[in-house]
XYZ file of C-alpha atoms in Angstrom:
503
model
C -28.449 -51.018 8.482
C -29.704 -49.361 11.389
C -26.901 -48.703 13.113
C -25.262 -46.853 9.693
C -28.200 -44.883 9.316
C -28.387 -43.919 12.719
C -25.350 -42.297 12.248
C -26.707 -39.676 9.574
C -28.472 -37.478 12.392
C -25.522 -37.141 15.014
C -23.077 -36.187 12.310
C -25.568 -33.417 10.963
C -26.443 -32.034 14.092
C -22.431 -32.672 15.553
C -21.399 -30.719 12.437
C -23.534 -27.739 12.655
C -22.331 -27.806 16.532
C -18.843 -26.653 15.417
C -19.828 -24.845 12.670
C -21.547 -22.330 15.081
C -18.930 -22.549 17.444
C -16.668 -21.651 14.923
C -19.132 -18.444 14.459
C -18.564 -17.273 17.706
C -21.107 -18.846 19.888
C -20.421 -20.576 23.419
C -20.847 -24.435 23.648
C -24.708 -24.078 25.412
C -25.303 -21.539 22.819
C -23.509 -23.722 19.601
C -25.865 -26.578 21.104
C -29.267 -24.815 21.471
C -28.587 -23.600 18.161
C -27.402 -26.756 16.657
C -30.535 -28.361 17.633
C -33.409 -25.470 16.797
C -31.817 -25.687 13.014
C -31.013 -29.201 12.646
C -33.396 -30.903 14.628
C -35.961 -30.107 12.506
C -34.467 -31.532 9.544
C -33.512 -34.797 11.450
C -37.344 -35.146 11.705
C -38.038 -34.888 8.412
C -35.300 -36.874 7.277
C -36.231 -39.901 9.714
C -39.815 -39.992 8.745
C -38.945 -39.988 5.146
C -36.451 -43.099 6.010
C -39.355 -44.387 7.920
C -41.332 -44.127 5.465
C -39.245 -45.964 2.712
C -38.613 -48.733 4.953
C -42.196 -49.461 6.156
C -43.397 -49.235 2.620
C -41.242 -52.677 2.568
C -44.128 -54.251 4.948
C -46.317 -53.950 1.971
C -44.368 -56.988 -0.156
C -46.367 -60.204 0.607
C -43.377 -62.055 2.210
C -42.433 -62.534 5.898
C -38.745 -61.643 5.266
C -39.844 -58.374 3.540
C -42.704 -57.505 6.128
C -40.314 -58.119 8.829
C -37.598 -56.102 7.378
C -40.116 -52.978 6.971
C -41.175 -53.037 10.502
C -37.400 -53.994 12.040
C -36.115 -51.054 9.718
C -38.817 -48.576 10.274
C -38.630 -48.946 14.378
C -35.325 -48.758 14.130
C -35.104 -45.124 12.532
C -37.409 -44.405 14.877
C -35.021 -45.124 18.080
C -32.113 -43.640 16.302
C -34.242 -40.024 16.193
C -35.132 -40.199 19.316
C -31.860 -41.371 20.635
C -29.745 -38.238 18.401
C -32.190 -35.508 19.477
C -31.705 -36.134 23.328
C -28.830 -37.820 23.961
C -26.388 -35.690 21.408
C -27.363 -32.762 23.409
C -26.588 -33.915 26.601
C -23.504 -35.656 25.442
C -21.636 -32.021 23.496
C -23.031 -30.281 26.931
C -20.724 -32.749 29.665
C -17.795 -32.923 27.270
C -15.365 -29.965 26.750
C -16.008 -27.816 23.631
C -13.327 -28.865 20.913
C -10.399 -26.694 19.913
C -10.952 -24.607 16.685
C -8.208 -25.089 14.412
C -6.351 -21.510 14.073
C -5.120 -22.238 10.409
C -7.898 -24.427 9.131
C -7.689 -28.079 9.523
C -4.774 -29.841 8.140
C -6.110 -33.782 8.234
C -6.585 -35.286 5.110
C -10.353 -36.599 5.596
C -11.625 -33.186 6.406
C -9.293 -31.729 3.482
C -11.069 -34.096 0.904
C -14.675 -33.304 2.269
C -13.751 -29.293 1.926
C -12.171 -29.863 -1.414
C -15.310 -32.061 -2.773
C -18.436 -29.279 -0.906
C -16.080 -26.440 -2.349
C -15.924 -27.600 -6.672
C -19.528 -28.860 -6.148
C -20.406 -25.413 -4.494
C -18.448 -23.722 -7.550
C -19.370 -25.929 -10.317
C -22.996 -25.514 -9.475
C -22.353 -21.495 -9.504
C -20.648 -20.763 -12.863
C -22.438 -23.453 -14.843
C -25.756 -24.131 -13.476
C -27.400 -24.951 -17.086
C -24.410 -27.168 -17.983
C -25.135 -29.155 -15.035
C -29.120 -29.576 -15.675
C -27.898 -30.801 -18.919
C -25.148 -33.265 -17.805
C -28.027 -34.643 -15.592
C -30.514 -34.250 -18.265
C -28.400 -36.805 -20.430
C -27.774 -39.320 -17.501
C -31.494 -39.243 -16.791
C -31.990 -40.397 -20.616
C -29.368 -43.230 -20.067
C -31.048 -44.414 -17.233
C -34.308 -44.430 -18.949
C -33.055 -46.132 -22.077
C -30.960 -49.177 -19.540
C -34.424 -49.604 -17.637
C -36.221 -50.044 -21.245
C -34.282 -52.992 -21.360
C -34.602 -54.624 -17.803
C -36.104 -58.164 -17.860
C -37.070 -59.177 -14.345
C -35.926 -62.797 -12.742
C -35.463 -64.770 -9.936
C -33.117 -67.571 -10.153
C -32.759 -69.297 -6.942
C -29.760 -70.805 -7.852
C -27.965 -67.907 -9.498
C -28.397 -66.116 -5.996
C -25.770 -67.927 -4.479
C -22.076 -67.612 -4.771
C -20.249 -69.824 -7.811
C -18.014 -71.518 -5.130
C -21.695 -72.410 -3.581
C -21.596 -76.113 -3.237
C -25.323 -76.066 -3.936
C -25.064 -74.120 -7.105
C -21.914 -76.194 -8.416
C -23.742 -79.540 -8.171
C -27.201 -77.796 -9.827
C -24.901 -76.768 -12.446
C -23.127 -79.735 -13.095
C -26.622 -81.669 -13.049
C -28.027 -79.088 -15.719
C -25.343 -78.826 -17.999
C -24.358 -82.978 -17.825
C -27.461 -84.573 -17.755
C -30.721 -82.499 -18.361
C -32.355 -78.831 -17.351
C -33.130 -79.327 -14.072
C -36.159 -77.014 -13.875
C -39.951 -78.506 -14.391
C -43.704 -78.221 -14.467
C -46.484 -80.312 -14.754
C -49.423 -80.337 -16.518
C -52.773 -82.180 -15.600
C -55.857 -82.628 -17.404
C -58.852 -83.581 -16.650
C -61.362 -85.460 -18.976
C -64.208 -84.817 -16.271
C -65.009 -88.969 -16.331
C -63.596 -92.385 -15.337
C -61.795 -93.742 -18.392
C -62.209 -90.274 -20.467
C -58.152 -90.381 -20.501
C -58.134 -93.328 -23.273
C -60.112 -91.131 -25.755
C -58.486 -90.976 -28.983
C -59.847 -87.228 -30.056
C -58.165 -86.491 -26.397
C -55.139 -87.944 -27.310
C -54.644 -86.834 -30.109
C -55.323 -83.480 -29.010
C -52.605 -83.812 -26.296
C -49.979 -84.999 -28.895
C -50.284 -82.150 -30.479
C -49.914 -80.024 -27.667
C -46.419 -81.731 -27.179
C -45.751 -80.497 -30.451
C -46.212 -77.503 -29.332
C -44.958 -77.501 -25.979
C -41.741 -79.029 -27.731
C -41.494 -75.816 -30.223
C -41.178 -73.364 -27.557
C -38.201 -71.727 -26.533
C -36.412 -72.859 -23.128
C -38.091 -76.080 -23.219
C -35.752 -79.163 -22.550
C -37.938 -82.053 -22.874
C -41.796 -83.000 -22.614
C -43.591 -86.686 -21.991
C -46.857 -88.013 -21.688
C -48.690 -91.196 -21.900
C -48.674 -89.966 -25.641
C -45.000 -91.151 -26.053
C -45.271 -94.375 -24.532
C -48.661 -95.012 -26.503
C -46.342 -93.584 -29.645
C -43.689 -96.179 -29.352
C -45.948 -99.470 -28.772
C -47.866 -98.399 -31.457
C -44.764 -98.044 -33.793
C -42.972 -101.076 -32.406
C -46.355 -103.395 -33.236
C -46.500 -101.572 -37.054
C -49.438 -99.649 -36.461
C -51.244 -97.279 -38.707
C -50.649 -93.534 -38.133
C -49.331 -92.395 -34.967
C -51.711 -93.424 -32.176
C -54.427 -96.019 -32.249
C -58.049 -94.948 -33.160
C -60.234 -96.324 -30.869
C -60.568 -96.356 -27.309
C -60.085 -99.899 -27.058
C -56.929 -99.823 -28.634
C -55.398 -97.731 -25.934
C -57.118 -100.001 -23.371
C -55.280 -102.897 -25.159
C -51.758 -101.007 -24.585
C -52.190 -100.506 -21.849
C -52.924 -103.476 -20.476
C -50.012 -105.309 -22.626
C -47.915 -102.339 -20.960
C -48.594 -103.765 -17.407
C -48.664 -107.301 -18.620
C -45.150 -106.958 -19.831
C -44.153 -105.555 -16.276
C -44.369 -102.177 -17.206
C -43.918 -100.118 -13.928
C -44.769 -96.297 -13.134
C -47.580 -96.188 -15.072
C -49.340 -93.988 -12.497
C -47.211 -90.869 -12.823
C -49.182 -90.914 -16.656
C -52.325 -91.567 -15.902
C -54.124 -92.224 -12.623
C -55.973 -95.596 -12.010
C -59.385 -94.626 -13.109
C -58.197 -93.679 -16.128
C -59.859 -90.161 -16.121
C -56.662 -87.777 -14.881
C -53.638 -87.492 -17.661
C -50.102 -85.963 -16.883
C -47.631 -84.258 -18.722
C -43.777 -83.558 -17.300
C -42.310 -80.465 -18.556
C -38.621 -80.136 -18.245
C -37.251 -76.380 -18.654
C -33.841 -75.160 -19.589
C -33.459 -72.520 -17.421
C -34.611 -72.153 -13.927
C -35.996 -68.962 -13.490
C -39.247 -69.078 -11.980
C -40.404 -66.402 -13.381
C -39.600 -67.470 -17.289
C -41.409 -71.403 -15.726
C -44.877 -68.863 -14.761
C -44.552 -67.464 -18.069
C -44.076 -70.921 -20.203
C -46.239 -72.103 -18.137
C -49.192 -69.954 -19.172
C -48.353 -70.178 -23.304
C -48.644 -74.191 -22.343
C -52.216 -73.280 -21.069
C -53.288 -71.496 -24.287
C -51.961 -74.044 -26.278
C -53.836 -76.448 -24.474
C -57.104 -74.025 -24.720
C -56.773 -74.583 -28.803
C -55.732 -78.373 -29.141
C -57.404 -79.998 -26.497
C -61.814 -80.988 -27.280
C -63.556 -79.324 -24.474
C -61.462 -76.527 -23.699
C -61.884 -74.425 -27.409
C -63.907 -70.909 -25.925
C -64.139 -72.181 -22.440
C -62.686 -70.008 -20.031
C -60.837 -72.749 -17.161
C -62.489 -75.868 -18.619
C -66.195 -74.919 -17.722
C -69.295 -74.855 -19.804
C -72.170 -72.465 -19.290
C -74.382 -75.552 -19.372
C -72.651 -78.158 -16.622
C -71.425 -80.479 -19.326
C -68.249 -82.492 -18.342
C -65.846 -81.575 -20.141
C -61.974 -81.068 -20.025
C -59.830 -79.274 -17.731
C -56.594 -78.716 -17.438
C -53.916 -77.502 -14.770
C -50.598 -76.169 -14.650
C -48.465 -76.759 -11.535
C -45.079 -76.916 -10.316
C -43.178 -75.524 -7.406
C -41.293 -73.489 -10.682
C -44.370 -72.432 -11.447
C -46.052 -71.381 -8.527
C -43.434 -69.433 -7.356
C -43.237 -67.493 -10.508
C -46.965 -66.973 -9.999
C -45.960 -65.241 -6.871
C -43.161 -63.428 -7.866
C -45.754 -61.861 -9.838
C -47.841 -60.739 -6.311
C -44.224 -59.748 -4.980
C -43.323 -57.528 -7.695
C -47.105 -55.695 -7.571
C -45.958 -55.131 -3.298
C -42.635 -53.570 -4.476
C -44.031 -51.288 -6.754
C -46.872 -50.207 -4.776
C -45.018 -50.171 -1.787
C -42.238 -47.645 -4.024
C -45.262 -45.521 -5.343
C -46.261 -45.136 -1.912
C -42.923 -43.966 -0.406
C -42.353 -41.683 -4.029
C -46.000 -39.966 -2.733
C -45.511 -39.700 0.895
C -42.053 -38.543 0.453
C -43.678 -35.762 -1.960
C -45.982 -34.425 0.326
C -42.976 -34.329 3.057
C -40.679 -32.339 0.688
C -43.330 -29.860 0.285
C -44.010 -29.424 3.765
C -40.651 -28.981 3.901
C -39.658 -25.953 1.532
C -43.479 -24.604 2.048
C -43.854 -24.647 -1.491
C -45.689 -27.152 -3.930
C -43.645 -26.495 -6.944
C -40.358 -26.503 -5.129
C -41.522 -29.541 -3.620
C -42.505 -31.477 -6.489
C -39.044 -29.620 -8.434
C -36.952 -31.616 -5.631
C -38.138 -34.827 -6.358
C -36.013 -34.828 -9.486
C -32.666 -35.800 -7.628
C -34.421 -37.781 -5.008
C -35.776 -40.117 -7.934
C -32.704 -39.870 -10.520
C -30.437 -42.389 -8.261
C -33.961 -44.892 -8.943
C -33.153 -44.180 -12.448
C -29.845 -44.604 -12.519
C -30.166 -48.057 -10.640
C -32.362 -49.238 -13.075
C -30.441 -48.005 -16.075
C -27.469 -49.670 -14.943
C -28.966 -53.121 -13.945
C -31.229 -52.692 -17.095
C -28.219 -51.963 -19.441
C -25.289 -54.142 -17.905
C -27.184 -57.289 -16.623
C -30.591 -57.272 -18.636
C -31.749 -59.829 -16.716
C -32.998 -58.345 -13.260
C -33.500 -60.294 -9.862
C -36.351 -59.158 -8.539
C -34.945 -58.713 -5.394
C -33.325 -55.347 -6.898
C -36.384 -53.409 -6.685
C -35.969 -53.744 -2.331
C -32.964 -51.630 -3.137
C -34.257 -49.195 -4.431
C -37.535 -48.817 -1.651
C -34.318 -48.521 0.833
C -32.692 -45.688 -1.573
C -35.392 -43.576 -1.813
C -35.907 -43.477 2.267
C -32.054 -42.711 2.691
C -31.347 -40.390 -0.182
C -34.201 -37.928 0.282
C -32.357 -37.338 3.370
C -29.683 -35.342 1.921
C -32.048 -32.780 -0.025
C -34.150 -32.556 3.306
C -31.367 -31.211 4.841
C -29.658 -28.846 2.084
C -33.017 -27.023 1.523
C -34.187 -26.478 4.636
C -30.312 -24.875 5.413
C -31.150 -23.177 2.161
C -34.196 -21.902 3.145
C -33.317 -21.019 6.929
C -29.899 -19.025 5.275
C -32.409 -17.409 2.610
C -34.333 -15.706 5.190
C -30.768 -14.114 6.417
C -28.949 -13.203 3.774
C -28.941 -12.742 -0.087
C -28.547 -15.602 -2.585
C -24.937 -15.767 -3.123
C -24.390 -15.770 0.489
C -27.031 -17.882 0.942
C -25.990 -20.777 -1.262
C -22.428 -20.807 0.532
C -23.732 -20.862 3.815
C -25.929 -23.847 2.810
C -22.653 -25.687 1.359
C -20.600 -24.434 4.705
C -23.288 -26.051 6.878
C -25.027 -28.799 5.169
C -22.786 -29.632 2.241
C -20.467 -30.954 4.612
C -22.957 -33.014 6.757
C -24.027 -34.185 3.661
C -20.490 -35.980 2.047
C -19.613 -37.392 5.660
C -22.707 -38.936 6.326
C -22.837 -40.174 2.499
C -19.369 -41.347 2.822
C -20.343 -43.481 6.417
C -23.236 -44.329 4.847
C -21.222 -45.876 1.940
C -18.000 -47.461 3.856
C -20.777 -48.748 6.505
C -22.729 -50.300 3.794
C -19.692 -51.969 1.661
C -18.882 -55.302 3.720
C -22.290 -56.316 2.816
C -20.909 -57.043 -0.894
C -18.732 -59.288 0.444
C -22.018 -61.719 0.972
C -22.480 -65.178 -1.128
C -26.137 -64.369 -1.224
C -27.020 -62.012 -3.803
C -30.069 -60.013 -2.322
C -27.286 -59.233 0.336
C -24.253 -58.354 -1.715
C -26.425 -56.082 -3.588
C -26.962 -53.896 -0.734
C -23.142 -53.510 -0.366
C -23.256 -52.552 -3.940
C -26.130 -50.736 -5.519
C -27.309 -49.013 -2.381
C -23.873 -47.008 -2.355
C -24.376 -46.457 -6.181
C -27.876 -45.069 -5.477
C -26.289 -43.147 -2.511
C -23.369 -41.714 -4.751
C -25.679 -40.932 -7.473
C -27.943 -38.981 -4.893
C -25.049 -36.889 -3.170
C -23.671 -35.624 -6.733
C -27.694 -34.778 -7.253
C -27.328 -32.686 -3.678
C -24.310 -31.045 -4.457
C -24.742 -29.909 -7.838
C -28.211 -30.382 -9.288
C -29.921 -28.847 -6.476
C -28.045 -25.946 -6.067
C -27.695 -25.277 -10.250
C -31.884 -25.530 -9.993
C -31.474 -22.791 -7.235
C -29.096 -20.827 -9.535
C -31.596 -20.612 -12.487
C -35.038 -20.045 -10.318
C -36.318 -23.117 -10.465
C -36.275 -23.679 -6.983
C -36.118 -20.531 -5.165
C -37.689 -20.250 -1.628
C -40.152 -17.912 -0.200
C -38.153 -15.840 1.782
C -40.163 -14.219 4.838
C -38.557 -11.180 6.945
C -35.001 -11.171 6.402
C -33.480 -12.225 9.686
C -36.092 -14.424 10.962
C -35.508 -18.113 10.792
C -38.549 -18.808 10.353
């Protein structure tokens, strides 16, 4: 990742190189120049990917924190590298031959073609474009209205995984292969063989049982259940404490074995085995916690007492959930609060940059709008094609916001440098002439560089080979054509100081 993104500042300032030789200028001329207009922009652009990959140090993972840092040094040593070795490099070679009849290879062909109908599109139909955008931008919003967030461990590796294949072919031959437990407490030794207990926790199976995406649930209940019905007792369970004593003991006279994964020896700690259909771990946090409000209202001690504790001291009943299901969906919970904060953060520090940038708060905060539409977009499309979202999605789009903002650094700051020179128009098509084409070669590297990566078996790094380059896409078409149609109609034009000065 590094290495592609490193790429972004040599092409722009390599591009506007020839571009000014091409105007006239000598090679140590076309260079000083090159790097007085460009440079700048590189700075800007590299802190803004700085920023979006640090703001990954704020997930509560190692792998995340490490990535952040790794990422965020590593823009910083491409900068440094592009501003002083590019320089020095264009200054010992030869300057390159300018074409006399334009250039006739195909790559450079397709960029002109693409910076020339973007540049023209953007001209004669500005409002059509702010529309066409307008409607994506509701598409997007409706596909992230319907985005459920989920991690599947499982489902993140390939289908030929030989790990997934044999979890699959447990789950779907034999039984879900996702769990949780549940333990109560009854607070004293022997409190476990109380019948209003008991009873209580049969009918929390009951419950437990109803709810969706459960597979199967057992307790000492069902064991106590079927001794009881196999010796023609009255009701469902025995009434009196002694009568679950007396099963008991029968149980282990008979050579009933395991009895301790029910109940522990004292007789005061009860458990109850949860086995889930699915095996999200986020959907396991979330049954988990409708198991601990069912518990609240059918088990005696825990009715209007907040984690099983009186205001008095009293003993009394407590209960747990846990499961490595569980707890992980617990912290998938703490992840997803790092992602977002860590997004809001880059959203606000890239906000203040882009106003720095133009010198203008509401063209700033006007230029945000295609810096956060390829966000959108990701979220519409995960939201509307998949549904169900791994949460690992949302470290694409931190990376996105870093790299795409790069692009509109660069086109407005041409913008505003040529609008200090020369009227709109002229302007505009200088901007396209210098930037738009930095802008589709270093989108396409950045795209072809990032593709093998969906060739991966592991999801969270096939879907950098994949959604990145949508996000990246989705922000050059914002570059090209939504920027400059919000330049056409006023909404983002530039102070322009003394005409002439690039200031």
């Amino acid at each position: 990742v590094v290495m592609i993104v490193g790429f972004s500042d040599v092409i722009h300032l390599y591009s506007a190189y020839l571009l000014e030789l091409g105007e006239g200028l000598s090679k140590r001329e076309a260079i000083l120049a090159s790097g007085q207009e460009v440079g700048r922009a590189c700075l800007f652009t590299s802190l803004t990917t700085f920023i979006g990959f640090v703001s990954l140090s704020l997930v509560p993972t190692p792998a995340f924190r490490h990535l952040g840092l790794v990422l965020g040094f590593g823009v910083a040593v491409a900068l440094l590298i592009a501003v002083t070795a590019t320089p020095v490099i264009l200054d010992l070679l030869p300057a390159p031959a300018q074409p006399e009849h334009g250039d006739t290879r195909l790559a450079n062909r397709l960029v002109d073609w693409i910076v020339e109908r973007s540049h023209a599109l953007s001209r004669r139909a500005p409002k059509t474009m702010i529309a066409a955008f307008g409607l994506l931008t509701l598409l997007s919003i409706w596909g992230v209205s319907r985005m459920h967030i989920e991690t599947d461990m499982i489902t993140r590796l390939s289908p030929d995984s030989r790990t997934r294949q044999d979890a699959e072919w447990f789950s779907q031959g034999f039984a879900g292969t996702g769990t949780l437990e549940l333990y109560i407490d009854s607070g004293k030794a022997g409190g476990a063989l109380e019948p209003g207990l008991l009873a209580g926790l049969a009918s929390l199976q009951d419950d437990i049982a109803a709810e969706p995406g459960i597979d199967q649930v057992g307790s000492l209940v069902d064991l106590m259940e079927k001794m009881h019905t196999s010796l023609k007792g009255e009701g469902r369970l025995p009434t009196t404490r002694q009568g679950f004593a007396q099963y008991l003991l029968l149980f282990e006279m008979k050579g009933g074995k395991d009895l301790e994964r029910l109940v522990d020896f004292e007789r005061q700690r009860l458990r109850v085995g949860v086995r889930l259909k699915s095996t999200g771990i986020r959907s396991a946090w979330e049954v988990g916690q409708r198991i601990e409000a069912h518990a609240r209202r059918r088990l005696p001690g825990l009715r209007n007492t907040p984690n099983g504790q009186k205001p008095d001291g009293e003993v009394t009943t407590t209960v747990t959930v846990s499961g490595l299901s569980y707890l992980l969906g617990a912290w998938l919970n703490d992840i997803l609060a790092g992602q977002l904060n860590g997004l809001m953060m880059s959203v606000f520090a890239i906000g203040l940059m882009m106003i720095w940038v133009v010198r203008s708060l509401r063209v700033g905060l006007w230029a945000m709008l295609p810096n956060l539409l390829p966000l959108l977009v990701l979220g519409g499309y995960v939201g509307g094609i998949w549904v169900t979202v791994d949460s690992d999605v949302f470290a694409v789009a931190m990376l996105a916001i870093g790299i795409g903002v790069d692009d509109t650094i660069h086109f407005l700051s041409r913008y505003r440098l040529e609008a200090n020179r020369h009227d709109d128009d002229e302007a505009l098509r200088r901007t396209f002439q210098f930037a738009g084409r930095a802008i589709v070669m270093t989108t396409l590297i950045l795209v072809i560089g990032l593709l093998p990566l969906a060739a991966s078996d592991y999801f969270s790094v096939r879907v950098m080979g994949t959604l990145l380059p949508l996000c990246l896409v989705v922000a050059l078409a914002a570059d090209l054509l939504l920027v400059p149609a919000m330049v056409e109609v006023g909404w983002m034009s530039v102070q322009r100081g003394t005409r002439g000065s690039a200031s």
